[in-house]
PDB file of C-alpha atoms in Angstrom:
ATOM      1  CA  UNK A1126       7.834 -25.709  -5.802  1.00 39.00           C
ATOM      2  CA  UNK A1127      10.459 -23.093  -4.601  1.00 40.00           C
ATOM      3  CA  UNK A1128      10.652 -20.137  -7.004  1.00 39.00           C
ATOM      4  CA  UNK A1129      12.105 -16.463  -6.811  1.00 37.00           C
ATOM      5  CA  UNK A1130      10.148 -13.319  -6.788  1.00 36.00           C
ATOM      6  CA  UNK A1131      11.001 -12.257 -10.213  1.00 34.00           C
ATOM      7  CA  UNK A1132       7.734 -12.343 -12.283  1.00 34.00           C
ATOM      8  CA  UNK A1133       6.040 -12.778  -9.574  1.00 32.00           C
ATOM      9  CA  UNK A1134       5.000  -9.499  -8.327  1.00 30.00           C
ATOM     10  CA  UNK A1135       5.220  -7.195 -11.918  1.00 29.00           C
ATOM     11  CA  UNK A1136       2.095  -5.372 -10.733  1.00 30.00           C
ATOM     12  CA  UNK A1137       2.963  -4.476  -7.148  1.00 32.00           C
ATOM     13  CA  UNK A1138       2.756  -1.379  -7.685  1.00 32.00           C
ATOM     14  CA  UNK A1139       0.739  -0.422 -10.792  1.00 32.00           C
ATOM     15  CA  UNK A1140      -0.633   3.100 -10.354  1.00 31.00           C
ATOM     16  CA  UNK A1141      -1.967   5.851 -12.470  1.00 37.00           C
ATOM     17  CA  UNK A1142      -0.723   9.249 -11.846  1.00 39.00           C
ATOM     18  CA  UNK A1143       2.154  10.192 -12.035  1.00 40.00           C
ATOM     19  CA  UNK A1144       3.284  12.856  -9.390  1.00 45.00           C
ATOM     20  CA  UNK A1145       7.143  12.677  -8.645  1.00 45.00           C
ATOM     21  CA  UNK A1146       8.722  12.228  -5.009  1.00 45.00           C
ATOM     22  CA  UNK A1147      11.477  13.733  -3.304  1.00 45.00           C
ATOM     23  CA  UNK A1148      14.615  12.333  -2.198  1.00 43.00           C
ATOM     24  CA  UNK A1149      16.100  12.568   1.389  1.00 47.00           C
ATOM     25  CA  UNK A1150      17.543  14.221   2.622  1.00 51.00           C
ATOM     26  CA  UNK A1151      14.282  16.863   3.839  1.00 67.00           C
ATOM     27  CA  UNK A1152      16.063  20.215   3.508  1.00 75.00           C
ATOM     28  CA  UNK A1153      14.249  23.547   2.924  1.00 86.00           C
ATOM     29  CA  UNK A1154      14.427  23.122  -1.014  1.00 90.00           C
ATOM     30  CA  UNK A1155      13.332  19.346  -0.387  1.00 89.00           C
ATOM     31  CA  UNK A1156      10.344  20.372   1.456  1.00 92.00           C
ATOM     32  CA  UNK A1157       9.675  23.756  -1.375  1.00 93.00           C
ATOM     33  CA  UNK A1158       9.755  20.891  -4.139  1.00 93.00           C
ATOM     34  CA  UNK A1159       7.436  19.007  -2.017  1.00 94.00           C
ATOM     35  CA  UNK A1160       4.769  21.453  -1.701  1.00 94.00           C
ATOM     36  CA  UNK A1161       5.383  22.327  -5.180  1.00 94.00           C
ATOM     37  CA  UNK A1162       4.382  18.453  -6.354  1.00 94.00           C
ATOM     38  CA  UNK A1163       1.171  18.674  -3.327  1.00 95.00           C
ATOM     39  CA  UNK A1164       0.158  21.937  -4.830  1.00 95.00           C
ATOM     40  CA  UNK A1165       0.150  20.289  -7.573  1.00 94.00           C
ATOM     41  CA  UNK A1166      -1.871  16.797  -7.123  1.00 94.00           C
ATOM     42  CA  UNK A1167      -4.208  19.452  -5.860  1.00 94.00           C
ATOM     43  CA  UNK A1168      -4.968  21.950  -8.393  1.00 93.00           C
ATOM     44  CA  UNK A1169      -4.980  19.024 -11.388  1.00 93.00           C
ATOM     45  CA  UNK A1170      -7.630  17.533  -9.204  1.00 92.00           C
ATOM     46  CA  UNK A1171      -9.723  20.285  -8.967  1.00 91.00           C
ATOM     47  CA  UNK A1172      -8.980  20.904 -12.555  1.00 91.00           C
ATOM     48  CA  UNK A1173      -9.728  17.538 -14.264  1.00 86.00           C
ATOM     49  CA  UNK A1174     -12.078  15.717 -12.080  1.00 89.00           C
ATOM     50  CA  UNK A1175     -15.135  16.306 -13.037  1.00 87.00           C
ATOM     51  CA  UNK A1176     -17.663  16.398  -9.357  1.00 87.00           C
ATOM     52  CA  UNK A1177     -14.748  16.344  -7.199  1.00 92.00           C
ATOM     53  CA  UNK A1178     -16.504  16.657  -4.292  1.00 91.00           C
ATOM     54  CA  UNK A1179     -18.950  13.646  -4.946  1.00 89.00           C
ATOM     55  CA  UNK A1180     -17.913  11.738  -2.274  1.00 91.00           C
ATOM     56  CA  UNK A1181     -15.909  13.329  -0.011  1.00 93.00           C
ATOM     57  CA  UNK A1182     -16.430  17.333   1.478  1.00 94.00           C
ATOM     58  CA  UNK A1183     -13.886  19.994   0.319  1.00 95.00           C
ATOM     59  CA  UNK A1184     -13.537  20.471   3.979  1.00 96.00           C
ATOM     60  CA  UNK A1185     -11.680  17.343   4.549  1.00 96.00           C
ATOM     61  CA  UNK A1186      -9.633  17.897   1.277  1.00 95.00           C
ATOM     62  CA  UNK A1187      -8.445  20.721   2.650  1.00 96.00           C
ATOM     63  CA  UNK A1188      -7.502  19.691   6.090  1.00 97.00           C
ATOM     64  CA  UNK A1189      -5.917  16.566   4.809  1.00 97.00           C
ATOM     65  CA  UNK A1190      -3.735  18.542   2.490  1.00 97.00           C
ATOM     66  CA  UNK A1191      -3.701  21.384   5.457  1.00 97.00           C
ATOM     67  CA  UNK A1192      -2.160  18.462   7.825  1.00 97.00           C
ATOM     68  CA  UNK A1193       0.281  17.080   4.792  1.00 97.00           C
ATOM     69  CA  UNK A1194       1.551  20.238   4.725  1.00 96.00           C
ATOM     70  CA  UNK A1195       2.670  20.340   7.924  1.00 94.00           C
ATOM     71  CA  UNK A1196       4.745  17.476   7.553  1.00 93.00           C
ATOM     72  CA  UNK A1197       6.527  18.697   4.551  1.00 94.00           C
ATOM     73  CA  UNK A1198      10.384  18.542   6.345  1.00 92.00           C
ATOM     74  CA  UNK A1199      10.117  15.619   8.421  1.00 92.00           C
ATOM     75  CA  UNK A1200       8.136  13.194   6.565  1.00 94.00           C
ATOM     76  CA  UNK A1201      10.251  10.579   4.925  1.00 93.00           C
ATOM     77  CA  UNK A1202       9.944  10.032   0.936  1.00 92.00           C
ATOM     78  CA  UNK A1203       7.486   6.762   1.902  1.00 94.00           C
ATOM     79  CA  UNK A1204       5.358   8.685   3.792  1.00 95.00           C
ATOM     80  CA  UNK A1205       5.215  11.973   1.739  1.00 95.00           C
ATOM     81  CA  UNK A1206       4.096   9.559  -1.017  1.00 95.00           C
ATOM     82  CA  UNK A1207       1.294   7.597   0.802  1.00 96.00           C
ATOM     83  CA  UNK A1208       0.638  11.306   1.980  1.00 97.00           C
ATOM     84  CA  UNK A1209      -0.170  12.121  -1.643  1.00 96.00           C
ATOM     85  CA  UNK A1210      -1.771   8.633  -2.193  1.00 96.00           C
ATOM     86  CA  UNK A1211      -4.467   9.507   0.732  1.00 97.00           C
ATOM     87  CA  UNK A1212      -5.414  12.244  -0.487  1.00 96.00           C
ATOM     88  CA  UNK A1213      -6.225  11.227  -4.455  1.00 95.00           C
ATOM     89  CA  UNK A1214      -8.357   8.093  -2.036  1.00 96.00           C
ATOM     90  CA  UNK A1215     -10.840  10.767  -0.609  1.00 96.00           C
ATOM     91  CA  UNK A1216     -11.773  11.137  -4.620  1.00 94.00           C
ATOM     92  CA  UNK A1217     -13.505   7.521  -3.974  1.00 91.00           C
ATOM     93  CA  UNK A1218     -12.434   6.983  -8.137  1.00 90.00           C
ATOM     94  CA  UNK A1219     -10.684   3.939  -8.772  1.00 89.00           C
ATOM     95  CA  UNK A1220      -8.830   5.521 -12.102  1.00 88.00           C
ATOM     96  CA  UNK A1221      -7.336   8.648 -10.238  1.00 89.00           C
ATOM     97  CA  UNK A1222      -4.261   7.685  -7.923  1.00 88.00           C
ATOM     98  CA  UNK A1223      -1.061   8.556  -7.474  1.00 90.00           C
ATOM     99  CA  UNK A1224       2.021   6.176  -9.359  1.00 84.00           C
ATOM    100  CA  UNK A1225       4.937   5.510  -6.987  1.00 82.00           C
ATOM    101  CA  UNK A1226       7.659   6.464  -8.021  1.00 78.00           C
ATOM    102  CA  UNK A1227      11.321   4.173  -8.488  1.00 81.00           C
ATOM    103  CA  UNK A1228      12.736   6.700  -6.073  1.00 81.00           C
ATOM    104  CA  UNK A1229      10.601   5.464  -3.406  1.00 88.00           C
ATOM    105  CA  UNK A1230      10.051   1.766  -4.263  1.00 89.00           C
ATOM    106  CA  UNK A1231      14.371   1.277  -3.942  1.00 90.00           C
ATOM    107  CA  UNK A1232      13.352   2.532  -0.426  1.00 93.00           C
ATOM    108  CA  UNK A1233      10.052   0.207   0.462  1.00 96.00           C
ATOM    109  CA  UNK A1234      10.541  -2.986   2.268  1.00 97.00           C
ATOM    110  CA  UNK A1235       8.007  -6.110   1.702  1.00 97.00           C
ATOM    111  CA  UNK A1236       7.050  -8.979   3.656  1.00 97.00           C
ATOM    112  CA  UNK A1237       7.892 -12.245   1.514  1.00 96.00           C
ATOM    113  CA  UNK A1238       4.018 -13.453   1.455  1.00 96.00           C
ATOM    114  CA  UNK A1239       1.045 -13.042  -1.184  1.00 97.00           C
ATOM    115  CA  UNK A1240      -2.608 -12.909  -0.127  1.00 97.00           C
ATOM    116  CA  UNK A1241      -5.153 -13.844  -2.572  1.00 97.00           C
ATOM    117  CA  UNK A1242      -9.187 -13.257  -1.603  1.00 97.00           C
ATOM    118  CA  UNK A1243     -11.539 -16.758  -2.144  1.00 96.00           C
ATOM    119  CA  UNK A1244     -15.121 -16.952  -1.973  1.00 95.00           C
ATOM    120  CA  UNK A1245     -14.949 -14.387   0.953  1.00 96.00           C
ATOM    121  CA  UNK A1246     -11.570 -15.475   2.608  1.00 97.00           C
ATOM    122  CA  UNK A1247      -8.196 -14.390   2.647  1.00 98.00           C
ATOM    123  CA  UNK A1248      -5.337 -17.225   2.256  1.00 98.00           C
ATOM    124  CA  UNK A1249      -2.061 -17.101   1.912  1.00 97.00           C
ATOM    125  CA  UNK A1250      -0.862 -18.219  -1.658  1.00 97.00           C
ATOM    126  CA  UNK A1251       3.091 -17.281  -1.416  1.00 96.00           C
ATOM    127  CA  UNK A1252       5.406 -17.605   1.228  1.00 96.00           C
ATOM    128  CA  UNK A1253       9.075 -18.172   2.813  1.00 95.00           C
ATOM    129  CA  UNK A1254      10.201 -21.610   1.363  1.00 94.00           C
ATOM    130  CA  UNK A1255      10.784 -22.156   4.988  1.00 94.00           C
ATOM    131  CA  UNK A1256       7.154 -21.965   5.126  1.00 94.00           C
ATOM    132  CA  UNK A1257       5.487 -23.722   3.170  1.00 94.00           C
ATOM    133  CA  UNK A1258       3.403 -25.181   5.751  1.00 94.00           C
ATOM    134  CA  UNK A1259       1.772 -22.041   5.887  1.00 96.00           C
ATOM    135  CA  UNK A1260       0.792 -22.143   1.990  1.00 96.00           C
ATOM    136  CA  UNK A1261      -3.133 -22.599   1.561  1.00 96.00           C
ATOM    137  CA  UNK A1262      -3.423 -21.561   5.120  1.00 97.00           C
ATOM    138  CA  UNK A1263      -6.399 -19.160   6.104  1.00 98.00           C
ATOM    139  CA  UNK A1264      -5.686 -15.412   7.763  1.00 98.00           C
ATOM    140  CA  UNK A1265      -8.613 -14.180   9.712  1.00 98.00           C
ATOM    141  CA  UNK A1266      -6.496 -11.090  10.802  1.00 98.00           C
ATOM    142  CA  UNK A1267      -3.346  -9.100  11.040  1.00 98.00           C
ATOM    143  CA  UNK A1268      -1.743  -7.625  14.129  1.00 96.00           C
ATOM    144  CA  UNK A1269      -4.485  -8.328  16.322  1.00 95.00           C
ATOM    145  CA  UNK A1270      -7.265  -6.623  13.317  1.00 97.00           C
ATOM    146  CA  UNK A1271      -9.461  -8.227  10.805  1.00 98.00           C
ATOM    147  CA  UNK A1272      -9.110  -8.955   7.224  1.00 98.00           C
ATOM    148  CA  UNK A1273     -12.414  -6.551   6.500  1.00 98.00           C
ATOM    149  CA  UNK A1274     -10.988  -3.853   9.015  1.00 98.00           C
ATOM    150  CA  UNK A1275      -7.310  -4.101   7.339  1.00 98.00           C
ATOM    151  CA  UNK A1276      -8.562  -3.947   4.039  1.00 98.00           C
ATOM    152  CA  UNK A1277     -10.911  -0.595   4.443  1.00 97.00           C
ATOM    153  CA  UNK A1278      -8.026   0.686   6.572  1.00 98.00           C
ATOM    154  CA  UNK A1279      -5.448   0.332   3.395  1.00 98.00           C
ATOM    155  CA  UNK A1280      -9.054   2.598   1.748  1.00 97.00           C
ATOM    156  CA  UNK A1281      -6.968   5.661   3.152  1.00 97.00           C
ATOM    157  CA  UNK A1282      -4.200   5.566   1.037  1.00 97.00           C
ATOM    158  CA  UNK A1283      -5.530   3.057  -2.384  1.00 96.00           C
ATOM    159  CA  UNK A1284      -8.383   4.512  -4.334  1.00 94.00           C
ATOM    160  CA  UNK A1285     -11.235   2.618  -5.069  1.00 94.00           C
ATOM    161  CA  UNK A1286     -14.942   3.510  -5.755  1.00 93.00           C
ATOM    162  CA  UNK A1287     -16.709  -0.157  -4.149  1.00 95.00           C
ATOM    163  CA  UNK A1288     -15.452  -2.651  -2.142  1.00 96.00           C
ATOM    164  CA  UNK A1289     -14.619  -5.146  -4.766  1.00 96.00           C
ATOM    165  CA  UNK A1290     -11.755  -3.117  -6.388  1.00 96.00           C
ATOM    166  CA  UNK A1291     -10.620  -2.054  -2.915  1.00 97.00           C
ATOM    167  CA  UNK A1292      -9.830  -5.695  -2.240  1.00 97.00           C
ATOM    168  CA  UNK A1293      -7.949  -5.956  -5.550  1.00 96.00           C
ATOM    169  CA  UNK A1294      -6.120  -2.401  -4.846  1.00 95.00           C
ATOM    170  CA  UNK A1295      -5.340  -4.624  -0.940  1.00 97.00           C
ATOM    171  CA  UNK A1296      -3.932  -7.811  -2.997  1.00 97.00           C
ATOM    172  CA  UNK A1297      -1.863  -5.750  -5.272  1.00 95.00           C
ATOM    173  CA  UNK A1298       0.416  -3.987  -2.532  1.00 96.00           C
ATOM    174  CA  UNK A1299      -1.002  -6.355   0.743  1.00 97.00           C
ATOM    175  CA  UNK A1300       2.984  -7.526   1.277  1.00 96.00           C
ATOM    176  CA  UNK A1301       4.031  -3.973   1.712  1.00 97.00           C
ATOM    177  CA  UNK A1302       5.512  -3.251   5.243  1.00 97.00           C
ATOM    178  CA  UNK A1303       5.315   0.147   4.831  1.00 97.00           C
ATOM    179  CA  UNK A1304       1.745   0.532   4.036  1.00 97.00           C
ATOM    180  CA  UNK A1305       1.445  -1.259   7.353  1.00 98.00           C
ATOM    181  CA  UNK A1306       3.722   1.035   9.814  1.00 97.00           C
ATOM    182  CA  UNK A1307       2.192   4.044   7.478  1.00 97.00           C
ATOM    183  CA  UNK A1308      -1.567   3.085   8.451  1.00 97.00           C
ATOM    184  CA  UNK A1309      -0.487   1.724  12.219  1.00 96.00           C
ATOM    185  CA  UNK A1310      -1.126  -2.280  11.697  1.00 97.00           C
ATOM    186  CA  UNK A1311       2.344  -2.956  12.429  1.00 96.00           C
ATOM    187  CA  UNK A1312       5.582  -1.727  13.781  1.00 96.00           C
ATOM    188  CA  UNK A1313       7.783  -0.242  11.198  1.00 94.00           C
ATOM    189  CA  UNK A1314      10.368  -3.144  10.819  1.00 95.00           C
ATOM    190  CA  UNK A1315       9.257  -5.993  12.857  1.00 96.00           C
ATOM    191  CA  UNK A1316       7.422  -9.294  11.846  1.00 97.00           C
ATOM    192  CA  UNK A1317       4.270  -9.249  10.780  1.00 97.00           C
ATOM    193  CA  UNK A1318       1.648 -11.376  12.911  1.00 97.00           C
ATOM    194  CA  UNK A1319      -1.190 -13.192  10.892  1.00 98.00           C
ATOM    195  CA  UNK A1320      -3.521 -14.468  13.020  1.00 98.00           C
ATOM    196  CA  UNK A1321      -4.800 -17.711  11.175  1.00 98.00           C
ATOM    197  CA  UNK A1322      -8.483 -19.766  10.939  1.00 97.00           C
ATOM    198  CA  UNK A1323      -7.166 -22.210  13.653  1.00 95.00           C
ATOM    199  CA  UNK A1324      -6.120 -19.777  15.875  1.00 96.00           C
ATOM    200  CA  UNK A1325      -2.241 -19.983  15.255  1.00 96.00           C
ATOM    201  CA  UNK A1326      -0.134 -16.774  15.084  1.00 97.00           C
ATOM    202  CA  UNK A1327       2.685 -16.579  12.642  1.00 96.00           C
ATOM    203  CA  UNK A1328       4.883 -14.219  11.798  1.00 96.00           C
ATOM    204  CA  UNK A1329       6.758 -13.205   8.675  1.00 96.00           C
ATOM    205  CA  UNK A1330       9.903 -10.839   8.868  1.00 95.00           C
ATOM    206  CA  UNK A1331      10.032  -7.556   6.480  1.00 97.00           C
ATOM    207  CA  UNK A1332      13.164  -7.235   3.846  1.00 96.00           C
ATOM    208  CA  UNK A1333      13.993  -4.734   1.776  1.00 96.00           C
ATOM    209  CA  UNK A1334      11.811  -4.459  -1.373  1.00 94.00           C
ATOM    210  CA  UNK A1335      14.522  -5.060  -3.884  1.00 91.00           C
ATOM    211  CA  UNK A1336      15.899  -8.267  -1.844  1.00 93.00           C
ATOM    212  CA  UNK A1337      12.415 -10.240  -3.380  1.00 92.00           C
ATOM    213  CA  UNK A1338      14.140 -11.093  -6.512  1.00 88.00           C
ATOM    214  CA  UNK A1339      16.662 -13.694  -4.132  1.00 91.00           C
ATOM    215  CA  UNK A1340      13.796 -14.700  -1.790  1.00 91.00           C
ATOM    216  CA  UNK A1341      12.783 -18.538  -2.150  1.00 93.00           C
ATOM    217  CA  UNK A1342       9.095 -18.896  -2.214  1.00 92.00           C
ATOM    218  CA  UNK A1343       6.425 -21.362  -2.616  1.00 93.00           C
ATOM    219  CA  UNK A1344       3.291 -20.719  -4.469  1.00 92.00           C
ATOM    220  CA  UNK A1345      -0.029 -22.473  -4.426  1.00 88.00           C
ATOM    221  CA  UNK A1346      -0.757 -24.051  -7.414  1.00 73.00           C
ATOM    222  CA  UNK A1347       3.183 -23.516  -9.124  1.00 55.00           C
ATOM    223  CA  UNK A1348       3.952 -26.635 -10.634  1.00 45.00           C
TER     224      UNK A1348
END
């Protein structure tokens, strides 16, 4: 049955702390404000997690926050985000991450699709009401990768402490095109190939995040 994404995807993007973004364009006060806000995930890490260090060294704290830093005036508000997002991951905590803000989700795009995970599978349960021949339909990998190596790729930017939640964390945000470009499993803009069980490729074609609500879908199991 053809619906539209409203009500469909109310926890997309369902994230716990709260650090704000900066809008374009990167000027030298956009960039001070940034480092202000990465200066800031950092210190209320160190501050309020207890055992920060547990699972991942200072040392590559550091240099991932080192190498953010260096990007403070030409990364774009997505990326500076996900930056921010990557670096709350290397806590390995499921409850500490970083909330996107609505500055940056007017500026996401989304691939019209919904994977769900089934006794160890990944299927697709939404898609283009053009189609719905691909609804119920098996994906054994995207752009040329597998499920298991997409999902603990997307582990560099969503925080999870076991591989369970990880794949929850991957279902929440897994029609995200920028989480793809961001993480290099697709071209920033282009289709996106799924590689199905019967060796088919299909693609599905990014639109901007806030064009869902008009998108025609089918969903498995909508009466």
């Amino acid at each position: 049955m053809r619906h539209s994404w409203r009500g469909v995807l109310s926890a997309l993007l369902a994230l716990s702390l709260a650090v704000p973004a900066c809008a374009a364009p990167v000027d030298g006060e956009t960039a001070a404000a940034r480092k202000e806000d990465l200066e800031f995930l950092y210190q209320t890490l160190e501050r309020a997690h207890p055992d920060l260090f547990a699972n991942t060294p200072e040392e590559t704290f550091l240099a991932r926050k080192a190498e953010l830093t260096e990007h403070l005036d030409t990364a774009s508000d997505v990326e500076f985000l996900f930056g921010l997002q990557s670096l709350a991951a290397l806590v390995g905590d499921s409850h500490t991450s970083v909330k996107v803000a609505d500055s940056v989700v007017d500026q996401l795009n989304a691939y019209p699709m919904v994977l769900s995970w089934r006794d160890g599978h990944w299927y697709l349960t939404t898609v283009p009401a053009e189609e719905q021949d691909l609804l119920g339909a098996e994906v054994t990998a995207i752009g040329g990768r597998s499920m298991a190596e997409v999902v603990e790729t997307f582990g560099r930017v969503l925080s999870a402490d076991n591989p369970v939640k990880l794949r929850r964390q991957y279902r929440q945000v897994c029609n995200v095109a920028d989480y793809y470009a961001y993480l290099g499993l697709a071209k920033a803009g282009e289709p996106l190939a799924l590689t199905l069980a019967d060796g088919k490729t299909v693609s599905i074609a990014p639109m901007p995040y806030l064009s869902l609500g008009e998108a025609e879908i089918v969903q498995l199991g909508a009466d």
